[in-house]
Amino acid sequence: MTERNKRIISIWCVMVLAVTACFCQMPIVHAKGNKIIKSSNLDTNSYMIFKVNNPDNKVKWTVSKKGYINIVEIQGEKNNYIVVKSGNKEGTCVLKAKVANKTYSWKIKVKKDKKNSKATLVKVKKTDVGLNVTIKISNRTKERKEYGLVFSVERLENGCWKKLKMQEDYDIESIAKSIPIKGSVKETYKLGNCYNSKDLKKGTYRISLDVNFDKKSYSKVLFSVK
């Protein structure tokens, strides 16, 4: 095999993996009539992305019992992507997506995960130089946990997470901090120091922390820029 063919195959593999990674991050629905065909469990203060595949018309989303989950953002030319976030209240509700005469439904059970350690959003504050995001990092185990200051930020664009590029001259300290057993710490990430303000436009974002939790998704925290 020539070097040119090897490069073409390598590029093609990277493209396939990138597309697969993007779309594997959301549940995809295929429904008939008004039947609830998919159930999802969601921890308190967590988020989930839902999608309707290739709708013919614009999608209309509704939530029963809004105290359990709330719609954060709707994206896509035909509103076929949605981000929902749970609150502190435990219970079951139904998310529905209506497309013309068809209705797609998810049954969502919100229940607090008391076992696994997790990072949650405290607040988002705009400053003169950018954005500060404060995160609470909780250790729910009987062992000491550590976390680093390294992080990354992604913006949600049409159902896919697009990683923001840090400024080239920005360096993050490579140090480890402790999280007390059955305790928590708060850390503020000053995004204005490492990202261009134009990249932090209105939308839905998530910040990925350098912490080794049993559930990888629990090290990622959703936040909104308004």
Coordinates of N, CA and C in Angstrom, one line a residue:
M1 N 0.8 -1.2 0.0 CA 0.0 0.0 0.0 C 0.9 1.2 0.0
T2 N 0.6 2.2 -0.9 CA 1.4 3.4 -1.0 C 1.1 4.3 0.3
E3 N 2.1 5.2 0.5 CA 1.9 6.2 1.6 C 0.7 7.1 1.4
R4 N 0.4 7.4 0.1 CA -0.8 8.3 -0.1 C -2.1 7.5 0.3
N5 N -2.2 6.3 -0.1 CA -3.4 5.5 0.3 C -3.5 5.3 1.8
K6 N -2.4 5.2 2.5 CA -2.4 5.0 3.9 C -2.9 6.3 4.6
R7 N -2.5 7.5 4.0 CA -3.0 8.7 4.6 C -4.5 8.9 4.3
I8 N -5.0 8.5 3.1 CA -6.4 8.6 2.8 C -7.2 7.8 3.8
I9 N -6.8 6.5 4.0 CA -7.5 5.6 4.9 C -7.5 6.2 6.3
S10 N -6.3 6.7 6.8 CA -6.2 7.3 8.1 C -7.2 8.4 8.3
I11 N -7.3 9.3 7.3 CA -8.2 10.5 7.4 C -9.6 10.0 7.5
W12 N -10.0 9.0 6.6 CA -11.3 8.5 6.6 C -11.7 7.9 7.9
C13 N -10.8 7.2 8.6 CA -11.1 6.6 9.9 C -11.4 7.6 10.9
V14 N -10.6 8.7 10.9 CA -10.7 9.8 11.9 C -12.1 10.4 11.7
M15 N -12.5 10.6 10.4 CA -13.8 11.3 10.2 C -15.0 10.4 10.7
V16 N -14.9 9.1 10.4 CA -15.9 8.2 10.9 C -16.0 8.2 12.4
L17 N -14.9 8.1 13.1 CA -14.9 8.1 14.5 C -15.5 9.4 15.1
A18 N -15.2 10.5 14.4 CA -15.7 11.8 14.9 C -17.2 11.9 14.8
V19 N -17.7 11.4 13.7 CA -19.2 11.4 13.5 C -19.9 10.5 14.5
T20 N -19.3 9.3 14.7 CA -19.9 8.3 15.6 C -19.9 8.8 17.0
A21 N -18.8 9.5 17.4 CA -18.7 10.0 18.8 C -19.7 11.1 19.0
C22 N -20.0 11.9 18.0 CA -20.9 13.0 18.2 C -22.3 12.5 18.4
F23 N -22.8 11.5 17.6 CA -24.2 11.1 17.6 C -24.4 10.0 18.7
C24 N -23.4 9.4 19.2 CA -23.6 8.5 20.3 C -23.9 9.1 21.6
Q25 N -23.8 10.4 21.7 CA -24.0 11.1 23.0 C -25.5 11.4 23.2
M26 N -26.4 11.1 22.4 CA -27.8 11.4 22.6 C -28.7 10.2 22.3
P27 N -29.8 10.0 23.0 CA -30.7 9.0 22.7 C -31.5 9.4 21.4
I28 N -31.8 8.4 20.5 CA -32.6 8.7 19.3 C -33.9 7.9 19.4
V29 N -35.0 8.6 19.1 CA -36.3 8.0 19.2 C -36.9 7.5 17.9
H30 N -37.5 6.4 17.9 CA -38.4 6.0 16.8 C -39.7 5.5 17.4
A31 N -40.7 6.2 17.2 CA -42.0 6.0 17.9 C -43.2 5.7 16.9
K32 N -44.2 5.1 17.5 CA -45.4 4.8 16.7 C -46.6 5.3 17.6
G33 N -47.5 6.1 17.0 CA -48.7 6.6 17.7 C -48.3 7.4 18.9
N34 N -49.0 7.2 20.0 CA -48.8 7.9 21.2 C -48.2 7.1 22.3
K35 N -47.6 5.9 21.9 CA -47.1 5.0 22.9 C -45.7 5.6 23.4
I36 N -45.5 5.4 24.7 CA -44.2 5.7 25.3 C -43.3 4.5 25.0
I37 N -42.3 4.8 24.2 CA -41.5 3.7 23.8 C -40.1 3.7 24.3
K38 N -39.7 4.7 25.1 CA -38.4 4.8 25.7 C -38.4 5.4 27.1
S39 N -37.8 4.7 28.0 CA -37.7 5.3 29.4 C -36.3 5.7 29.7
S40 N -36.1 6.7 30.4 CA -34.8 7.2 30.8 C -34.7 7.5 32.2
N41 N -33.6 7.2 32.9 CA -33.4 7.6 34.3 C -32.4 8.8 34.3
L42 N -32.7 9.8 35.1 CA -31.9 11.0 35.2 C -31.7 11.4 36.6
D43 N -30.4 11.6 37.0 CA -30.1 12.1 38.3 C -30.6 13.5 38.5
T44 N -30.8 13.9 39.7 CA -31.1 15.3 40.0 C -30.0 16.2 39.6
N45 N -30.4 17.4 39.1 CA -29.4 18.4 38.7 C -28.5 17.9 37.6
S46 N -29.1 17.2 36.6 CA -28.4 16.6 35.5 C -29.1 17.0 34.2
Y47 N -28.5 16.7 33.1 CA -29.1 17.0 31.8 C -29.1 15.9 30.8
M48 N -29.9 16.0 29.8 CA -30.0 14.9 28.8 C -30.4 15.6 27.5
I49 N -29.9 15.0 26.4 CA -30.2 15.5 25.0 C -31.1 14.5 24.3
F50 N -32.2 15.0 23.7 CA -33.1 14.1 22.9 C -33.2 14.6 21.5
K51 N -33.5 13.7 20.6 CA -33.5 14.0 19.1 C -34.6 13.3 18.4
V52 N -35.2 14.0 17.5 CA -36.2 13.3 16.6 C -35.5 13.3 15.2
N53 N -35.4 12.1 14.6 CA -34.7 12.0 13.3 C -35.5 12.5 12.2
N54 N -34.8 13.4 11.4 CA -35.4 13.8 10.1 C -36.9 14.1 10.1
P55 N -37.4 15.0 10.9 CA -38.8 15.3 10.9 C -39.2 16.1 9.7
D56 N -40.4 15.8 9.2 CA -41.0 16.5 8.0 C -41.4 17.9 8.3
N57 N -41.8 18.1 9.6 CA -42.3 19.4 10.0 C -41.6 19.8 11.3
K58 N -41.8 21.1 11.7 CA -41.1 21.5 13.0 C -41.7 20.7 14.2
V59 N -40.8 20.4 15.1 CA -41.2 19.6 16.3 C -41.7 20.6 17.4
K60 N -42.8 20.2 18.0 CA -43.3 20.9 19.2 C -43.1 20.0 20.4
W61 N -42.3 20.6 21.4 CA -41.9 19.8 22.6 C -42.8 20.2 23.8
T62 N -43.2 19.3 24.6 CA -43.9 19.6 25.8 C -43.4 18.7 26.9
V63 N -43.6 19.1 28.2 CA -43.2 18.4 29.3 C -44.3 18.3 30.3
S64 N -44.7 17.2 30.8 CA -45.6 17.1 31.9 C -44.9 17.2 33.2
K65 N -45.6 17.9 34.2 CA -45.0 18.0 35.5 C -43.6 18.7 35.4
K66 N -43.6 20.0 35.1 CA -42.3 20.7 34.8 C -41.4 20.8 36.1
G67 N -41.9 20.5 37.2 CA -41.1 20.5 38.4 C -40.0 19.5 38.4
Y68 N -40.1 18.5 37.5 CA -39.1 17.4 37.5 C -38.0 17.7 36.5
I69 N -38.4 18.1 35.3 CA -37.4 18.5 34.3 C -37.9 19.8 33.6
N70 N -36.9 20.6 33.1 CA -37.2 21.8 32.4 C -36.4 21.8 31.0
I71 N -37.0 22.4 30.0 CA -36.4 22.6 28.7 C -35.3 23.7 28.8
V72 N -34.1 23.4 28.5 CA -33.0 24.4 28.5 C -32.9 25.1 27.2
E73 N -32.9 24.3 26.1 CA -32.7 24.9 24.8 C -33.2 23.9 23.7
I74 N -33.7 24.5 22.6 CA -34.2 23.7 21.5 C -33.3 24.2 20.3
Q75 N -32.8 23.2 19.6 CA -31.9 23.5 18.4 C -32.3 22.7 17.2
G76 N -31.7 23.1 16.1 CA -32.0 22.5 14.8 C -33.0 23.3 14.0
E77 N -32.8 23.2 12.7 CA -33.7 23.9 11.7 C -35.2 23.7 12.0
K78 N -35.5 22.4 12.4 CA -36.9 22.0 12.6 C -37.1 21.7 14.1
N79 N -36.3 22.3 15.0 CA -36.4 22.1 16.4 C -36.3 20.6 16.8
N80 N -35.5 19.9 16.1 CA -35.5 18.4 16.4 C -34.5 18.0 17.5
Y81 N -33.7 19.0 18.1 CA -32.8 18.6 19.2 C -33.3 19.4 20.4
I82 N -33.2 18.8 21.6 CA -33.7 19.5 22.8 C -32.7 19.1 23.9
V83 N -32.5 20.1 24.8 CA -31.7 19.8 26.0 C -32.7 20.0 27.2
V84 N -32.7 19.0 28.1 CA -33.6 19.1 29.3 C -32.7 19.0 30.5
K85 N -33.1 19.6 31.6 CA -32.3 19.6 32.8 C -33.3 19.3 34.0
S86 N -32.8 18.4 34.8 CA -33.6 18.0 36.0 C -33.3 19.0 37.2
G87 N -34.2 19.1 38.1 CA -34.0 19.9 39.3 C -33.7 19.0 40.5
N88 N -34.1 19.5 41.7 CA -33.9 18.7 42.9 C -35.0 17.8 43.2
K89 N -36.1 17.9 42.5 CA -37.3 17.2 42.9 C -37.3 15.8 42.2
E90 N -37.6 14.8 43.0 CA -37.6 13.4 42.4 C -39.0 13.0 42.0
G91 N -39.1 12.3 40.9 CA -40.4 11.9 40.4 C -40.4 11.5 38.9
T92 N -41.5 11.2 38.3 CA -41.6 10.8 36.9 C -42.4 11.7 36.1
C93 N -41.9 12.0 34.9 CA -42.7 12.9 34.0 C -42.5 12.3 32.6
V94 N -43.2 13.0 31.6 CA -43.2 12.5 30.3 C -42.8 13.7 29.4
L95 N -41.8 13.4 28.5 CA -41.4 14.4 27.5 C -42.0 14.0 26.2
K96 N -42.7 14.9 25.5 CA -43.3 14.6 24.2 C -42.8 15.5 23.1
A97 N -42.7 14.9 21.9 CA -42.3 15.6 20.7 C -43.4 15.4 19.6
K98 N -44.1 16.4 19.3 CA -45.2 16.3 18.3 C -44.7 16.8 16.9
V99 N -44.8 15.9 15.9 CA -44.5 16.3 14.6 C -45.7 16.0 13.7
A100 N -46.4 17.0 13.3 CA -47.7 16.9 12.5 C -48.6 16.0 13.3
N101 N -49.0 14.8 12.8 CA -50.0 14.0 13.5 C -49.3 12.8 14.3
K102 N -48.0 12.9 14.4 CA -47.2 11.9 15.2 C -46.7 12.5 16.5
T103 N -46.7 11.6 17.5 CA -46.2 12.0 18.8 C -45.2 11.0 19.3
Y104 N -44.0 11.5 19.6 CA -42.9 10.7 20.2 C -42.8 11.0 21.7
S105 N -42.6 10.0 22.5 CA -42.7 10.2 23.9 C -41.6 9.4 24.7
W106 N -41.1 10.1 25.7 CA -40.1 9.5 26.6 C -40.6 9.6 28.0
K107 N -40.5 8.5 28.8 CA -40.8 8.5 30.2 C -39.5 8.7 31.0
I108 N -39.5 9.8 31.7 CA -38.2 10.2 32.4 C -38.4 10.1 33.9
K109 N -37.6 9.3 34.6 CA -37.6 9.2 36.0 C -36.4 9.9 36.6
V110 N -36.7 10.9 37.4 CA -35.7 11.7 38.1 C -35.5 11.2 39.5
K111 N -34.3 10.7 39.8 CA -34.0 10.2 41.1 C -32.6 10.5 41.5
K112 N -32.4 10.9 42.7 CA -31.0 11.3 43.1 C -30.1 10.1 43.3
D113 N -28.9 10.2 42.7 CA -27.9 9.2 42.8 C -27.1 9.5 44.0
K114 N -27.3 8.8 45.1 CA -26.6 9.1 46.3 C -25.2 8.3 46.5
K115 N -25.0 7.5 45.5 CA -23.8 6.7 45.6 C -22.6 7.3 44.8
N116 N -22.8 7.8 43.6 CA -21.7 8.2 42.8 C -21.3 9.7 43.0
S117 N -20.0 9.9 43.0 CA -19.5 11.3 43.1 C -19.9 12.1 41.9
K118 N -20.0 13.4 42.0 CA -20.5 14.2 40.9 C -20.1 15.7 41.0
A119 N -20.0 16.3 39.9 CA -19.8 17.8 39.8 C -21.1 18.4 39.4
T120 N -21.5 19.5 40.0 CA -22.7 20.2 39.7 C -22.5 21.7 39.6
L121 N -23.3 22.4 38.8 CA -23.2 23.8 38.6 C -23.7 24.6 39.9
V122 N -22.9 25.6 40.2 CA -23.3 26.5 41.3 C -23.8 27.8 40.7
K123 N -23.0 28.5 39.9 CA -23.4 29.7 39.3 C -22.6 30.0 38.1
V124 N -23.1 30.9 37.2 CA -22.4 31.4 36.0 C -22.5 33.0 36.2
K125 N -21.3 33.6 36.1 CA -21.3 35.0 36.3 C -20.5 35.7 35.2
K126 N -21.1 36.7 34.5 CA -20.5 37.5 33.5 C -19.6 38.5 34.2
T127 N -18.4 38.7 33.6 CA -17.5 39.7 34.1 C -17.1 40.6 32.9
D128 N -16.3 41.6 33.3 CA -15.8 42.6 32.2 C -14.9 41.9 31.2
V129 N -14.3 40.8 31.6 CA -13.3 40.1 30.7 C -13.8 38.8 30.2
G130 N -15.0 38.4 30.6 CA -15.5 37.1 30.1 C -16.5 36.4 31.0
L131 N -16.3 35.2 31.4 CA -17.3 34.4 32.1 C -16.6 33.6 33.2
N132 N -17.2 33.6 34.4 CA -16.7 32.7 35.5 C -17.8 31.7 35.8
V133 N -17.4 30.4 35.8 CA -18.3 29.3 36.1 C -17.8 28.6 37.4
T134 N -18.7 28.6 38.4 CA -18.4 28.0 39.7 C -19.0 26.6 39.7
I135 N -18.2 25.6 40.1 CA -18.7 24.2 40.1 C -18.5 23.7 41.5
K136 N -19.4 22.9 41.9 CA -19.3 22.1 43.2 C -18.9 20.7 42.9
I137 N -17.8 20.2 43.4 CA -17.3 18.9 43.1 C -17.5 18.0 44.4
S138 N -18.4 17.1 44.3 CA -18.7 16.3 45.5 C -18.1 14.9 45.5
N139 N -17.7 14.5 46.7 CA -17.1 13.1 46.8 C -18.1 12.4 47.7
R140 N -18.8 11.4 47.1 CA -19.8 10.7 47.9 C -19.3 9.3 48.3
T141 N -18.0 9.1 48.2 CA -17.4 7.8 48.6 C -16.7 7.9 49.9
K142 N -16.2 6.8 50.4 CA -15.5 6.7 51.6 C -14.0 6.7 51.4
E143 N -13.6 7.2 50.2 CA -12.2 7.3 49.9 C -11.9 8.7 49.4
R144 N -10.6 9.1 49.6 CA -10.2 10.4 49.3 C -10.1 10.5 47.7
K145 N -10.7 11.6 47.2 CA -10.6 11.9 45.8 C -9.8 13.1 45.5
E146 N -9.3 13.1 44.3 CA -8.5 14.3 43.8 C -9.0 14.8 42.5
Y147 N -8.7 16.1 42.2 CA -9.1 16.6 40.9 C -8.0 17.6 40.5
G148 N -7.9 17.8 39.2 CA -6.9 18.8 38.7 C -7.6 20.0 38.2
L149 N -6.8 21.0 37.9 CA -7.3 22.3 37.4 C -7.5 22.3 35.9
V150 N -7.0 21.3 35.2 CA -7.2 21.2 33.8 C -8.7 21.0 33.4
F151 N -9.2 21.7 32.4 CA -10.6 21.5 32.0 C -10.7 21.9 30.5
S152 N -11.9 21.6 30.0 CA -12.2 21.9 28.6 C -13.6 22.3 28.5
V153 N -14.0 23.1 27.5 CA -15.4 23.6 27.3 C -15.8 23.3 25.9
E154 N -17.1 22.8 25.8 CA -17.7 22.5 24.5 C -19.0 23.3 24.4
R155 N -19.4 23.6 23.2 CA -20.7 24.3 22.9 C -21.6 23.3 22.1
L156 N -22.8 23.3 22.5 CA -23.8 22.4 21.8 C -24.2 23.1 20.5
E157 N -24.0 22.4 19.4 CA -24.4 22.9 18.1 C -25.2 21.8 17.3
N158 N -26.5 22.0 17.2 CA -27.3 21.0 16.4 C -27.1 19.6 16.9
G159 N -27.1 19.4 18.2 CA -27.0 18.1 18.8 C -25.7 17.5 19.0
C160 N -24.6 18.3 18.6 CA -23.2 17.8 18.8 C -22.4 18.8 19.6
W161 N -21.5 18.2 20.4 CA -20.7 19.1 21.2 C -19.4 19.5 20.4
K162 N -19.2 20.8 20.3 CA -18.0 21.3 19.6 C -17.1 21.9 20.6
K163 N -15.9 21.4 20.6 CA -14.9 21.8 21.6 C -14.3 23.2 21.2
L164 N -14.3 24.1 22.2 CA -13.7 25.4 22.0 C -12.2 25.4 22.1
K165 N -11.6 26.2 21.3 CA -10.1 26.3 21.3 C -9.6 27.3 22.2
M166 N -8.7 26.9 23.1 CA -8.1 27.8 24.1 C -7.1 28.7 23.4
Q167 N -6.9 29.8 24.0 CA -5.9 30.7 23.5 C -4.5 30.1 23.7
E168 N -3.7 30.3 22.7 CA -2.4 29.6 22.6 C -1.5 29.9 23.8
D169 N -1.6 31.1 24.3 CA -0.6 31.6 25.3 C -1.1 31.3 26.7
Y170 N -2.2 30.5 26.8 CA -2.8 30.2 28.2 C -2.3 28.8 28.7
D171 N -1.8 28.8 29.9 CA -1.3 27.6 30.5 C -2.1 27.3 31.8
I172 N -2.5 26.0 32.0 CA -3.2 25.6 33.2 C -2.2 24.9 34.1
E173 N -2.2 25.3 35.4 CA -1.4 24.6 36.4 C -1.7 23.1 36.5
S174 N -0.6 22.3 36.5 CA -0.8 20.8 36.6 C -0.6 20.4 38.0
I175 N -1.6 20.8 38.9 CA -1.6 20.4 40.3 C -2.8 19.6 40.6
A176 N -2.7 18.9 41.7 CA -3.9 18.1 42.2 C -4.4 18.6 43.5
K177 N -5.7 18.7 43.6 CA -6.4 19.1 44.8 C -7.2 18.0 45.4
S178 N -7.4 18.0 46.7 CA -8.2 17.0 47.4 C -9.6 17.3 47.6
I179 N -10.5 16.3 47.5 CA -11.9 16.4 47.9 C -12.1 15.6 49.1
P180 N -12.6 16.2 50.2 CA -12.8 15.4 51.5 C -13.7 14.2 51.3
I181 N -13.5 13.2 52.1 CA -14.3 12.0 52.1 C -15.7 12.5 52.5
K182 N -16.7 12.1 51.8 CA -18.1 12.5 52.0 C -18.3 14.0 52.1
G183 N -17.4 14.7 51.3 CA -17.5 16.2 51.4 C -17.5 16.7 50.0
S184 N -17.2 18.0 49.9 CA -17.2 18.7 48.6 C -16.4 19.9 48.6
V185 N -16.0 20.4 47.4 CA -15.2 21.7 47.3 C -15.9 22.5 46.1
K186 N -15.6 23.8 46.1 CA -16.1 24.6 45.0 C -14.9 25.2 44.3
E187 N -15.0 25.2 43.0 CA -13.9 25.7 42.1 C -14.5 26.6 41.1
T188 N -13.9 27.8 40.9 CA -14.3 28.7 39.9 C -13.4 28.7 38.7
Y189 N -13.9 28.5 37.5 CA -13.2 28.5 36.3 C -13.4 29.8 35.5
K190 N -12.3 30.5 35.4 CA -12.4 31.8 34.7 C -12.2 31.7 33.2
L191 N -13.3 31.5 32.5 CA -13.2 31.2 31.1 C -12.7 32.4 30.3
G192 N -12.9 33.6 30.8 CA -12.4 34.8 30.1 C -10.9 34.8 29.9
N193 N -10.2 34.1 30.8 CA -8.7 34.1 30.8 C -8.2 33.2 29.7
C194 N -9.0 32.3 29.2 CA -8.4 31.3 28.3 C -9.2 31.1 27.0
Y195 N -10.4 31.7 26.9 CA -11.2 31.7 25.7 C -11.5 33.1 25.2
N196 N -11.6 33.2 23.9 CA -12.0 34.5 23.3 C -13.5 34.7 23.6
S197 N -13.8 36.0 24.0 CA -15.2 36.3 24.4 C -16.2 36.0 23.3
K198 N -15.8 36.1 22.0 CA -16.7 35.8 20.9 C -17.1 34.4 20.8
D199 N -16.2 33.5 21.4 CA -16.6 32.1 21.4 C -17.6 31.7 22.5
L200 N -17.8 32.6 23.4 CA -18.7 32.4 24.5 C -20.0 33.1 24.3
K201 N -20.5 32.9 23.1 CA -21.8 33.5 22.7 C -23.0 32.8 23.4
K202 N -24.2 33.4 23.2 CA -25.4 32.8 23.7 C -25.5 31.3 23.3
G203 N -25.9 30.4 24.3 CA -26.0 29.0 23.9 C -25.9 28.1 25.1
T204 N -25.8 26.8 24.8 CA -25.6 25.8 25.8 C -24.2 25.2 25.8
Y205 N -23.6 25.1 26.9 CA -22.2 24.7 27.0 C -22.1 23.6 28.1
R206 N -20.9 22.9 28.0 CA -20.6 22.0 29.1 C -19.1 22.1 29.4
I207 N -18.7 22.0 30.6 CA -17.3 22.0 31.0 C -17.0 20.7 31.6
S208 N -15.8 20.1 31.1 CA -15.4 18.8 31.5 C -14.2 19.0 32.4
L209 N -14.3 18.4 33.6 CA -13.3 18.6 34.7 C -12.3 17.4 34.7
D210 N -11.2 17.6 35.3 CA -10.1 16.6 35.4 C -10.3 15.9 36.7
V211 N -11.3 15.0 36.8 CA -11.6 14.3 38.0 C -12.0 12.9 37.6
N212 N -11.5 11.9 38.4 CA -11.8 10.5 38.0 C -13.0 10.0 38.8
F213 N -14.2 10.2 38.3 CA -15.4 9.7 38.8 C -15.8 8.4 38.2
D214 N -16.5 7.5 38.9 CA -16.9 6.2 38.4 C -17.8 6.4 37.2
K215 N -18.7 7.4 37.2 CA -19.5 7.8 36.0 C -18.8 9.0 35.3
K216 N -18.3 8.7 34.1 CA -17.6 9.8 33.4 C -18.4 11.0 33.1
S217 N -19.7 10.8 32.9 CA -20.6 11.9 32.6 C -20.8 12.8 33.8
Y218 N -20.5 12.3 35.0 CA -20.7 13.1 36.2 C -19.5 14.1 36.4
S219 N -18.5 14.1 35.5 CA -17.4 15.1 35.5 C -17.7 16.2 34.5
K220 N -18.8 16.1 33.9 CA -19.2 17.1 32.9 C -20.4 17.9 33.4
V221 N -20.3 19.2 33.3 CA -21.4 20.1 33.9 C -21.9 21.0 32.8
L222 N -23.2 21.0 32.7 CA -23.9 21.9 31.7 C -24.1 23.3 32.3
F223 N -23.9 24.3 31.4 CA -24.3 25.6 31.8 C -24.7 26.4 30.6
S224 N -25.5 27.5 30.8 CA -26.0 28.3 29.7 C -25.4 29.7 29.7
V225 N -25.2 30.3 28.5 CA -24.8 31.7 28.4 C -26.0 32.4 27.7
K226 N -26.5 33.4 28.4 CA -27.6 34.2 27.9 C -27.3 35.5 27.4

